[in-house]
Coordinates of C-alpha atoms and ligand atoms in Angstrom, one line a residue:
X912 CA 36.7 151.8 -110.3
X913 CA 38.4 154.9 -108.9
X914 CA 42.2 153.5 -109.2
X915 CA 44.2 151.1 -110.6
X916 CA 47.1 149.6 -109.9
X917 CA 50.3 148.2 -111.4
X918 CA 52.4 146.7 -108.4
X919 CA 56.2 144.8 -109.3
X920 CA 55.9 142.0 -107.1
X921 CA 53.4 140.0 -104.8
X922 CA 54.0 141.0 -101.5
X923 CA 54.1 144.4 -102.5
X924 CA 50.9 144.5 -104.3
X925 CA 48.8 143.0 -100.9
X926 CA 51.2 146.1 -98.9
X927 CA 49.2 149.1 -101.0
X928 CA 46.1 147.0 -101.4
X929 CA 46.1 146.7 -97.6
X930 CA 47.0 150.9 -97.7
X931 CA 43.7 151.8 -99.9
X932 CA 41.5 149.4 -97.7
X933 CA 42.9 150.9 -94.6
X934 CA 41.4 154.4 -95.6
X935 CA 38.0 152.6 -96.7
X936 CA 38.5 151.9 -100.1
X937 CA 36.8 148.3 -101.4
X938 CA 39.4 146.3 -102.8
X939 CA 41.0 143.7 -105.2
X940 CA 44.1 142.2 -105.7
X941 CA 44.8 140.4 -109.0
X942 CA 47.3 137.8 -109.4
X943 CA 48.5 139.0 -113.2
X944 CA 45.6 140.1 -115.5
X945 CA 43.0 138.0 -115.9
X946 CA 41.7 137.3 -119.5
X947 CA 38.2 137.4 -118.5
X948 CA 38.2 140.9 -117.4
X949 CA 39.1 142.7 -114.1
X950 CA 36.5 142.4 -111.0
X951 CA 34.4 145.4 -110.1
X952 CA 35.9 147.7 -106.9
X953 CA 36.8 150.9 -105.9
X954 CA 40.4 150.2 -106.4
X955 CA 42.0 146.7 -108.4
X956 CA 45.6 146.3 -107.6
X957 CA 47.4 143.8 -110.6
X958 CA 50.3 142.1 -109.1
X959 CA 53.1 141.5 -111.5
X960 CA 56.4 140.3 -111.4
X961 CA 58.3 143.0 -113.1
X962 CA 60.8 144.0 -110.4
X963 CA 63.8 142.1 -111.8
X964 CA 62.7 140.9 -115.0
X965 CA 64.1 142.8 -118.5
X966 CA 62.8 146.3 -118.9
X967 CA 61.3 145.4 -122.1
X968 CA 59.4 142.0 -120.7
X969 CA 58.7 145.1 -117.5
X970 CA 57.0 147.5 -119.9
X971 CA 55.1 145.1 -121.8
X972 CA 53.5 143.5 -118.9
X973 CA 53.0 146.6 -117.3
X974 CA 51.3 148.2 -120.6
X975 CA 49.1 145.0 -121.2
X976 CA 47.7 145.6 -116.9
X977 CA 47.5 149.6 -117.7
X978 CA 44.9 148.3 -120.9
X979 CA 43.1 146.3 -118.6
X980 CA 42.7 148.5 -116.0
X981 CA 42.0 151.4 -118.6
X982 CA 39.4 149.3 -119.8
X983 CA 37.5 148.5 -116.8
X984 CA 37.1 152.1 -116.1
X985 CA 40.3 153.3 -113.5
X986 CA 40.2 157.2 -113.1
X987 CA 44.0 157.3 -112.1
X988 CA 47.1 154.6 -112.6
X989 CA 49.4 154.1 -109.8
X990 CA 52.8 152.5 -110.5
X991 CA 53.7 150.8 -107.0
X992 CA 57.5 150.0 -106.4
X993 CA 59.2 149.0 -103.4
X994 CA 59.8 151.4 -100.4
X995 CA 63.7 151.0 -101.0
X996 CA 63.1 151.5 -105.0
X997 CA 64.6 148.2 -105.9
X998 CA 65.6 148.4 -108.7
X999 CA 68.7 147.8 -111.8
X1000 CA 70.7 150.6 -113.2
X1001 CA 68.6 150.4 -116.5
X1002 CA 65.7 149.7 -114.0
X1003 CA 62.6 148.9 -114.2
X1004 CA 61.4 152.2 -112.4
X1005 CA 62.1 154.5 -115.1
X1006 CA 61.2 152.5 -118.2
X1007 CA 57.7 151.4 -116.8
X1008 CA 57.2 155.0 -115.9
X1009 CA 58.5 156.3 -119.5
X1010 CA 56.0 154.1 -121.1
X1011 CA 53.1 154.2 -118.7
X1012 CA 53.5 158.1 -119.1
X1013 CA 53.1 157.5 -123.2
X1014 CA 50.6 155.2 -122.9
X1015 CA 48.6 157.9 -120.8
X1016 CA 49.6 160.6 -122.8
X1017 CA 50.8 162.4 -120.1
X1018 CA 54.1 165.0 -119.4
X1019 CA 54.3 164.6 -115.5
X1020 CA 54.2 162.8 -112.9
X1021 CA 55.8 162.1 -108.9
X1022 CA 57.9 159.9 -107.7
X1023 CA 58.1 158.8 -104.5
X1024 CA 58.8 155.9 -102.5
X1025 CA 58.5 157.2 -98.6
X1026 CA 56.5 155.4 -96.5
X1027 CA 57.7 157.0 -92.9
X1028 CA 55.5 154.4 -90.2
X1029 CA 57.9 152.2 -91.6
X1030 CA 61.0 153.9 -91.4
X1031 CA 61.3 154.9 -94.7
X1032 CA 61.9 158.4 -95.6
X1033 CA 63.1 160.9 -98.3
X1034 CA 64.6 164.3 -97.5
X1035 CA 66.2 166.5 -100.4
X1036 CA 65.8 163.8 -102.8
X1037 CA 68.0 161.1 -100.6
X1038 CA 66.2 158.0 -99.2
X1039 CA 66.8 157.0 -95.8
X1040 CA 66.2 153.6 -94.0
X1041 CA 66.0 154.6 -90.7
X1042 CA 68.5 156.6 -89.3
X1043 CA 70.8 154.9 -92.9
X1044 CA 70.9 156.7 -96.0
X1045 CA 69.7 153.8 -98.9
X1046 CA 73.2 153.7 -99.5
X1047 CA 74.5 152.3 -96.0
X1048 CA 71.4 150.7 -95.1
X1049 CA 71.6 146.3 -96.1
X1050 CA 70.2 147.3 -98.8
X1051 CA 73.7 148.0 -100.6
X1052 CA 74.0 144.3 -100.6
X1053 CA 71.1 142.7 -101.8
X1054 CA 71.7 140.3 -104.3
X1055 CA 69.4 141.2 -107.2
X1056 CA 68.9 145.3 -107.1
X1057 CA 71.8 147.0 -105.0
X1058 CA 70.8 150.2 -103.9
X1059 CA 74.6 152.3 -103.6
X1060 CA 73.0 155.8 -104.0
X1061 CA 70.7 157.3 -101.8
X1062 CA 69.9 160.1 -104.0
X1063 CA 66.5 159.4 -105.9
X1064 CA 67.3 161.9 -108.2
X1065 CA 70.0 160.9 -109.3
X1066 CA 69.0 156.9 -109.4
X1067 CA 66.2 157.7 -111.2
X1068 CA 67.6 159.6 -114.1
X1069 CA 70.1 157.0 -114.7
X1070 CA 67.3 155.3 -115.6
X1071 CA 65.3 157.5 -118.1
X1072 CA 65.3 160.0 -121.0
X1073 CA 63.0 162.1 -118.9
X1074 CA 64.1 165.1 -117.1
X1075 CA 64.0 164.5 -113.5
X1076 CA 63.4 167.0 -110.3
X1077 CA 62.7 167.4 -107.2
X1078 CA 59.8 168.5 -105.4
X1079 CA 60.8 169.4 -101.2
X1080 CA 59.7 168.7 -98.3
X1081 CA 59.6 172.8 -97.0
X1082 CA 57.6 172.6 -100.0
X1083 CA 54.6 170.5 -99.1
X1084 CA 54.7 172.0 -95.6
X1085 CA 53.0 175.3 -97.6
X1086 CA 49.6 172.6 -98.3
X1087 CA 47.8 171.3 -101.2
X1088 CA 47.8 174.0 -103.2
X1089 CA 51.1 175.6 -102.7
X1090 CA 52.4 171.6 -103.9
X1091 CA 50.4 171.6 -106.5
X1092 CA 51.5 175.4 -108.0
X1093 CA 55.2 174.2 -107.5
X1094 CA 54.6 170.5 -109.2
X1095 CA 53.1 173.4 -112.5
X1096 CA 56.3 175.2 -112.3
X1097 CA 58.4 172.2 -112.1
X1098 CA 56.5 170.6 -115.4
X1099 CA 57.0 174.5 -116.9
X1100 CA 60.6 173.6 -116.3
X1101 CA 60.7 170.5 -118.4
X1102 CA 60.6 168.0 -115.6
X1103 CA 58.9 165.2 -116.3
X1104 CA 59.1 163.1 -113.3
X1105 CA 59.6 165.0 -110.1
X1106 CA 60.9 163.1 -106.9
X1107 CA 59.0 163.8 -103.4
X1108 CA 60.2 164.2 -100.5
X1109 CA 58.1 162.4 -97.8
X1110 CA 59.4 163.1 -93.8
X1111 CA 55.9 162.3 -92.3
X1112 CA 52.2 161.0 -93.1
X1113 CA 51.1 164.5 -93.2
X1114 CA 53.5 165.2 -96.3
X1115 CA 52.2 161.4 -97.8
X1116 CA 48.3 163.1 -97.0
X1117 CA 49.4 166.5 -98.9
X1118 CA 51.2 164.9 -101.8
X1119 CA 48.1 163.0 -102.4
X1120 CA 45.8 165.6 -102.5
X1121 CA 48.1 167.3 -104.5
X1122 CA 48.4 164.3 -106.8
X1123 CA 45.0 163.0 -107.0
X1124 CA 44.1 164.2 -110.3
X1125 CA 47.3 163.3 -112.2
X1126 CA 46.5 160.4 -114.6
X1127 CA 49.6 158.4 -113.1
X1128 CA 51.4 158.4 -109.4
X1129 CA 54.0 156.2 -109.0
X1130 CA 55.5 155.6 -105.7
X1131 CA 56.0 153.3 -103.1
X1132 CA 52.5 152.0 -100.6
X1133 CA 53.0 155.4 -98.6
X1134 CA 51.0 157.6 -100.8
X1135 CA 48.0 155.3 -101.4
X1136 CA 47.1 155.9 -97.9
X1137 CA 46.3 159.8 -98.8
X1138 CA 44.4 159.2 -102.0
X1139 CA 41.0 157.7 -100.7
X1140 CA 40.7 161.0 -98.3
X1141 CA 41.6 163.0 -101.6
X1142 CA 39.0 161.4 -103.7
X1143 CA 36.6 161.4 -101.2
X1144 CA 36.5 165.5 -100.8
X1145 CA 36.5 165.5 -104.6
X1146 CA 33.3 163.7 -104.1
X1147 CA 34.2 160.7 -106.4
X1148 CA 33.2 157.9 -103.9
X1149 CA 32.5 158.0 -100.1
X1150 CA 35.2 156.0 -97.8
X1151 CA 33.5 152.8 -96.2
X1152 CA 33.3 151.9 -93.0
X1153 CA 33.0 148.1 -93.8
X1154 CA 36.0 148.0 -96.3
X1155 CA 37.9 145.8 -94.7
X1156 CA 35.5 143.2 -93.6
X1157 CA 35.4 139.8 -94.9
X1158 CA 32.6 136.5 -94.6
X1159 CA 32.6 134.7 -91.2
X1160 CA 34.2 131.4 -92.0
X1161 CA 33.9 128.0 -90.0
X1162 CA 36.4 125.2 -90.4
X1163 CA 40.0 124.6 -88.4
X1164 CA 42.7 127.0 -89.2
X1165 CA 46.5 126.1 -90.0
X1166 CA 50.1 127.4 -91.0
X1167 CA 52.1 126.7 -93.8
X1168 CA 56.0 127.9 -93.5
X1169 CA 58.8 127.9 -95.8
X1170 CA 60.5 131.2 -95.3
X1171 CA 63.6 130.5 -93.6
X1172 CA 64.1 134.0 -92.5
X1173 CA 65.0 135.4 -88.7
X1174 CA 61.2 136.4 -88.1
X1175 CA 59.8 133.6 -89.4
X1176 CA 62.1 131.1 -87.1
X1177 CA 61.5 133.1 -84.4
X1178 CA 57.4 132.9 -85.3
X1179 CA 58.2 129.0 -85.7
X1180 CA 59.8 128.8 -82.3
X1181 CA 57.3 130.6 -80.5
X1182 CA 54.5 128.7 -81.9
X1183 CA 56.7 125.5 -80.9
X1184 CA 57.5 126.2 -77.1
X1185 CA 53.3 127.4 -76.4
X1186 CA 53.1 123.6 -77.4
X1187 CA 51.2 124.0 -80.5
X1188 CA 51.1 120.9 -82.6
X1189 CA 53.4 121.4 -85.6
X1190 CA 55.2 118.9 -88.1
X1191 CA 58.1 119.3 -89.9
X1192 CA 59.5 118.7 -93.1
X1193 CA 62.6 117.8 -93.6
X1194 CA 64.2 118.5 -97.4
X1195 CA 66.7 115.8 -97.0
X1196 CA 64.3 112.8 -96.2
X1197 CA 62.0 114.3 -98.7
X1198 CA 64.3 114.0 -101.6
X1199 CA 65.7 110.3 -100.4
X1200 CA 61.6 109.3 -100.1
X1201 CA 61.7 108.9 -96.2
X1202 CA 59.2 111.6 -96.2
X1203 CA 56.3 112.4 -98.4
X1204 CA 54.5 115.8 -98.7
X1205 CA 51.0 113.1 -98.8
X1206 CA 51.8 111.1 -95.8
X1207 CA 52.6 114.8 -93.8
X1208 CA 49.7 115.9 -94.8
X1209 CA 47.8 113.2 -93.3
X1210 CA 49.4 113.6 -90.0
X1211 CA 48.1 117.5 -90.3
X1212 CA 44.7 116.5 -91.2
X1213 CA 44.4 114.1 -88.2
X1214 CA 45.8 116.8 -85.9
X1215 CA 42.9 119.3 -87.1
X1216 CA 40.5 117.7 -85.0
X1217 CA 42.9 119.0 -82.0
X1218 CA 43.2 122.7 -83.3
X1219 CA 45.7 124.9 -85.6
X1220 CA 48.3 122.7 -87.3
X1221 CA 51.8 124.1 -88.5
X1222 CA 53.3 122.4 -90.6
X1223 CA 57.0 123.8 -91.3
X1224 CA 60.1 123.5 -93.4
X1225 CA 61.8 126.7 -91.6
X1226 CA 64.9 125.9 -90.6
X1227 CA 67.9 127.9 -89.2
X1228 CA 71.3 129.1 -91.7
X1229 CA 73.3 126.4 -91.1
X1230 CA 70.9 123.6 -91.9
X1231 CA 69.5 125.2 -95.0
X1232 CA 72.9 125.8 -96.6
X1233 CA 73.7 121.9 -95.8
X1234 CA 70.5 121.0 -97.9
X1235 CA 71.3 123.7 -100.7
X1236 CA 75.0 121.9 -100.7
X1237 CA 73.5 118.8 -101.1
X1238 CA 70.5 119.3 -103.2
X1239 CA 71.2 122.7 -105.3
X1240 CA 69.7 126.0 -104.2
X1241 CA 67.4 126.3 -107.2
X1242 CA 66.2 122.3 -106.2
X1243 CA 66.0 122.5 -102.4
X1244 CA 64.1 125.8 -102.8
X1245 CA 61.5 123.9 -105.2
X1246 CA 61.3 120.9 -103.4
X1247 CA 60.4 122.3 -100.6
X1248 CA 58.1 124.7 -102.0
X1249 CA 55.9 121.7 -104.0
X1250 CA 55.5 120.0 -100.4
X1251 CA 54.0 122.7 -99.1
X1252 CA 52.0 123.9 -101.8
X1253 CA 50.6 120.5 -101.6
X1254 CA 50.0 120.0 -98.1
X1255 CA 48.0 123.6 -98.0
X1256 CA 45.9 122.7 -101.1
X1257 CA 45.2 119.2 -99.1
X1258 CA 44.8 120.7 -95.6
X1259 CA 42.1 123.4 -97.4
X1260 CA 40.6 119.9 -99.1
X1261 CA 39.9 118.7 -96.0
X1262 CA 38.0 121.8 -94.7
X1263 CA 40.6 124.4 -93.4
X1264 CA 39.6 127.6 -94.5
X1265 CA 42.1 129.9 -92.7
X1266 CA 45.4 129.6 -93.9
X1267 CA 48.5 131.5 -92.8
X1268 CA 51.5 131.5 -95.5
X1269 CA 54.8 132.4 -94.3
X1270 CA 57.5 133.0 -97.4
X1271 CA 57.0 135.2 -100.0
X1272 CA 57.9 132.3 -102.6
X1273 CA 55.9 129.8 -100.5
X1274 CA 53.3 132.2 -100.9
X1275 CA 53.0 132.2 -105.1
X1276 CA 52.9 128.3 -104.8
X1277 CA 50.6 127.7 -102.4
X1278 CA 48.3 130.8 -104.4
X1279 CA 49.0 128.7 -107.2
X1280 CA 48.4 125.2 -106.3
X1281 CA 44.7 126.4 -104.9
X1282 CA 44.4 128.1 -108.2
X1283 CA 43.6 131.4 -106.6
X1284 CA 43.4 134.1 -109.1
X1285 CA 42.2 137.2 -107.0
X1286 CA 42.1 138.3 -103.5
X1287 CA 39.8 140.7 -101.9
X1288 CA 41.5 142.5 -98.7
X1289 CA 40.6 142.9 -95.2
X1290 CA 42.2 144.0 -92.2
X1291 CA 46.1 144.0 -91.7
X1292 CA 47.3 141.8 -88.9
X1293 CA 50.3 143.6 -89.1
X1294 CA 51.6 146.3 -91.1
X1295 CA 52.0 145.1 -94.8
X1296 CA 50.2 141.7 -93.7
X1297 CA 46.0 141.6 -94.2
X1298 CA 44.1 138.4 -94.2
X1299 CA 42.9 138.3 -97.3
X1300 CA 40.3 136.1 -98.8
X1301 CA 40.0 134.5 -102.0
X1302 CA 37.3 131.9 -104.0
X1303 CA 38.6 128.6 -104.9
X1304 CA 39.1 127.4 -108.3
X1305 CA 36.4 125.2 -109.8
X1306 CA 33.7 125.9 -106.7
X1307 CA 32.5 128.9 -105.1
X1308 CA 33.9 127.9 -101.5
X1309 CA 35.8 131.0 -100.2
X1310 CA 39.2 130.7 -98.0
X1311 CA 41.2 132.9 -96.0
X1312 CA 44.8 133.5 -96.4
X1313 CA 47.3 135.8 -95.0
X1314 CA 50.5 135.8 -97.0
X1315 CA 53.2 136.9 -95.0
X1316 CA 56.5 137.8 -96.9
X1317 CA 59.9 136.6 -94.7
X1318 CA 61.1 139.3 -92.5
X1319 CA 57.4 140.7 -91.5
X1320 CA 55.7 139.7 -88.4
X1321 CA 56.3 139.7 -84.7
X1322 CA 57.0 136.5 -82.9
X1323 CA 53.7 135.3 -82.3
X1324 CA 52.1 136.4 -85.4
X1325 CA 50.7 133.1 -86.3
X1326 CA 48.6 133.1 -83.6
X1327 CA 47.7 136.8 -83.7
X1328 CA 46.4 136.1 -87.5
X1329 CA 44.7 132.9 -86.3
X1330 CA 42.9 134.5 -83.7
X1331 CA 42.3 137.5 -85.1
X1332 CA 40.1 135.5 -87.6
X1333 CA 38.3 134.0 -85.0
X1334 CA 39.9 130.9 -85.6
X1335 CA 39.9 129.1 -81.7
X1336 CA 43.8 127.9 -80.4
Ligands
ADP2244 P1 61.1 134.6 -97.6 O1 59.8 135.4 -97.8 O2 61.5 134.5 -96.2 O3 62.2 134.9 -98.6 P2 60.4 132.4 -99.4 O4 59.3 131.4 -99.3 O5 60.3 133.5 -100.4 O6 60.6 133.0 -98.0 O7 61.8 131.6 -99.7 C1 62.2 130.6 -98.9 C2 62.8 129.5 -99.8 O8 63.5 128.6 -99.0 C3 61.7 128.8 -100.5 O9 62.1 128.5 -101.8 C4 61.6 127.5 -99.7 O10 61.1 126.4 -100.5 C5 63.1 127.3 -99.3 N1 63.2 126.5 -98.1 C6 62.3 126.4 -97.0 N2 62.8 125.6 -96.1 C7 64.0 125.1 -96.5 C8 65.0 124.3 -95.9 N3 64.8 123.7 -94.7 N4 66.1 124.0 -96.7 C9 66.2 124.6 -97.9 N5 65.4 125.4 -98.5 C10 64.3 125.7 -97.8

């Protein structure tokens, strides 16, 4: 194993795992870290969920995957945050990267969460969202980690001991080497973590080569896509051609959706009005017993024999406020999430073995309920999005899943993902 690493949430994890594959690296995603030992790759990326959680319970988990990962073999650690750098005024950026920068013994590292294909960017230290600073992006309101500072710098040593500084983008215009002699006079300096700037891939492709020898990176997916490049002129493994491939599978394909956000209604409608066969679950006759997650999922099972099967619990604002009033937020959300975990673990029972997730949530139950433990990655459907494929618990039947977190996705992405794993609509 080449690198490993240590991402804060799910859906994150599968967006650099789907980077390193993307620039021919082999590799796995890992839902927490497995007791038995970490599979054999050229990368492993652990998914935690550390994002939100107390920056003690953050540093511990992150320590016990660094171990792990240590263990099997990883040449370099790479802390993977979001590309808005969610995150709490005490953090968990700064304290995972504190202690991940003890544990490696370690006086430096980057930090730098641009990933510009997808709008994100960082010029003198300040993160933009498009044309927003963080700031005045919709990012200033989201309800767990509001980003109100745009300036990295700043953000980030709010959150640490360590000195902070900057590293700039007329900087990394100079190459590899010029990066690299600034990044030695920056540590000479006493910085200990130095923010990137980021305005363009070719600055991602320079910072990595700059980078690729540090024992730890941490930054957003952007950079991953420069380190297999940077390894591979070092010599330390050869980029393959064939990274992203994945078996051929046979049986029907199908959808699963509980993310209830704008893309994934407009996904839902569009696979609706092409008169695709879909069901729908409905929280309210769930919860009163005029519906049952096992009699849906024998309507989907019969309409397999027709094609691709969606079944649905995606519903617009209005309606899903009327069931959180009448059920509880926290009970709806559950609810509705056990029906579907259910039907997808039924519908891959009965022999589907490409399955398309929308909702992050929806996603960690369904992953559950198969008992998937680890996913190796193939090619993105979209950006952020691969198909992924996984080995089901108890047997050594594979399945393929693409897990696609709320907002991501053009309108007729479920049939994009279906057909772009051969599945027949
Ligand atoms: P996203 O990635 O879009 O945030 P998630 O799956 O993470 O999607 O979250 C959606 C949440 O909404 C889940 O907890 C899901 O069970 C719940 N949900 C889905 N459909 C409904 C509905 N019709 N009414 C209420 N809650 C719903």
């Amino acid at each position: 194993m080449i690198l490993g690493v240590i991402a804060d949430d799910f859906t994150g994890a599968t967006d650099v795992a789907s980077m390193l594959v993307r620039a021919g690296m082999h590799t796995v995603q890992v839902l927490g870290v497995p007791h038995d030992g970490l599979p054999q790759a050229d990368a492993v990326v652990v998914a935690l969920k550390t994002r939100t959680v107390a920056p003690a319970d953050a540093v511990a988990q992150s320590l016990t995957a660094l171990a792990a990962l240590r263990a099997a073999g990883a040449r370099q650690t790479y802390f993977k945050y979001c590309s808005t750098f969610d995150s709490t005024p005490q953090g968990n950026i700064g304290p995972v990267t504190a202690a991940l920068m003890a544990a490696l013994g370690t006086d430096f590292t980057i930090a730098c969460p641009a990933f510009p294909e997808n709008g994100r960017t960082v010029f003198r230290g300040h993160l933009f969202v498009g044309d927003a600073l963080l700031s005045d992006s919709g990012m200033r309101n989201h309800p767990l980690t509001p980003m109100t500072d745009a300036n990295l710098v700043r953000v980030l040593q709010a959150q640490t001991s360590h000195t902070v500084g900057l590293l700039r983008h007329d900087t990394l215009d100079g190459g590899g080497p010029a990066t690299q002699a600034r990044m030695a006079r920056l540590r000479a300096d006493g910085v200990a973590i130095a923010v990137a700037d980021a305005l363009s891939n070719e600055h991602l492709l320079t910072l990595a080569e700059a980078c690729a020898e540090l024992p730890l990176i941490t930054a957003g997916s952007g950079v991953a896509l420069g380190l297999p490049p940077a390894y591979a002129r070092r010599g330390w493994f050869m980029p393959k051609a064939n990274a992203a491939d994945l078996d051929t599978l046979q049986g029907p394909g199908a959808v699963v959706s509980g993310s209830c956000s704008e893309a994934t209604n407009a996904q839902v409608a569009q696979w609706l009005a092409a008169g695709r066969s879909a069901l729908q679950i409905d929280p309210l006759a769930l919860h009163q017993g005029g519906q049952s997650a096992d009699t849906v999922l024998a309507q989907a099972t019969q309409a397999l024999a027709q094609g691709p099967v969606l079944v649905y619990a995606t519903a617009a604002p209005e309606s899903v406020r009327a069931v959180q009033q009448a059920l509880g937020v926290q009970a709806a959300g559950e609810l509705v999430e056990n029906a579907l975990a259910r039907i997808a673990q039924g519908l891959v029972q009965a022999g589907v073995r490409r399955l398309v997730v929308a909702g992050g949530e929806t996603s960690g139950a369904v992953v559950q309920a198969l008992g998937v433990q680890q996913l190796r990655i193939g090619a993105p459907i979209c950006p952020g999005v691969p198909w992924t494929q996984a080995t089901l618990a108890g047997s050594s039947e594979a399945v393929q899943l693409a897990l696609k977190s709320g907002n991501f996705g053009g309108v007729d992405f479920f049939a994009q993902a279906l057909q772009q794993a051969g599945v027949a609509l």
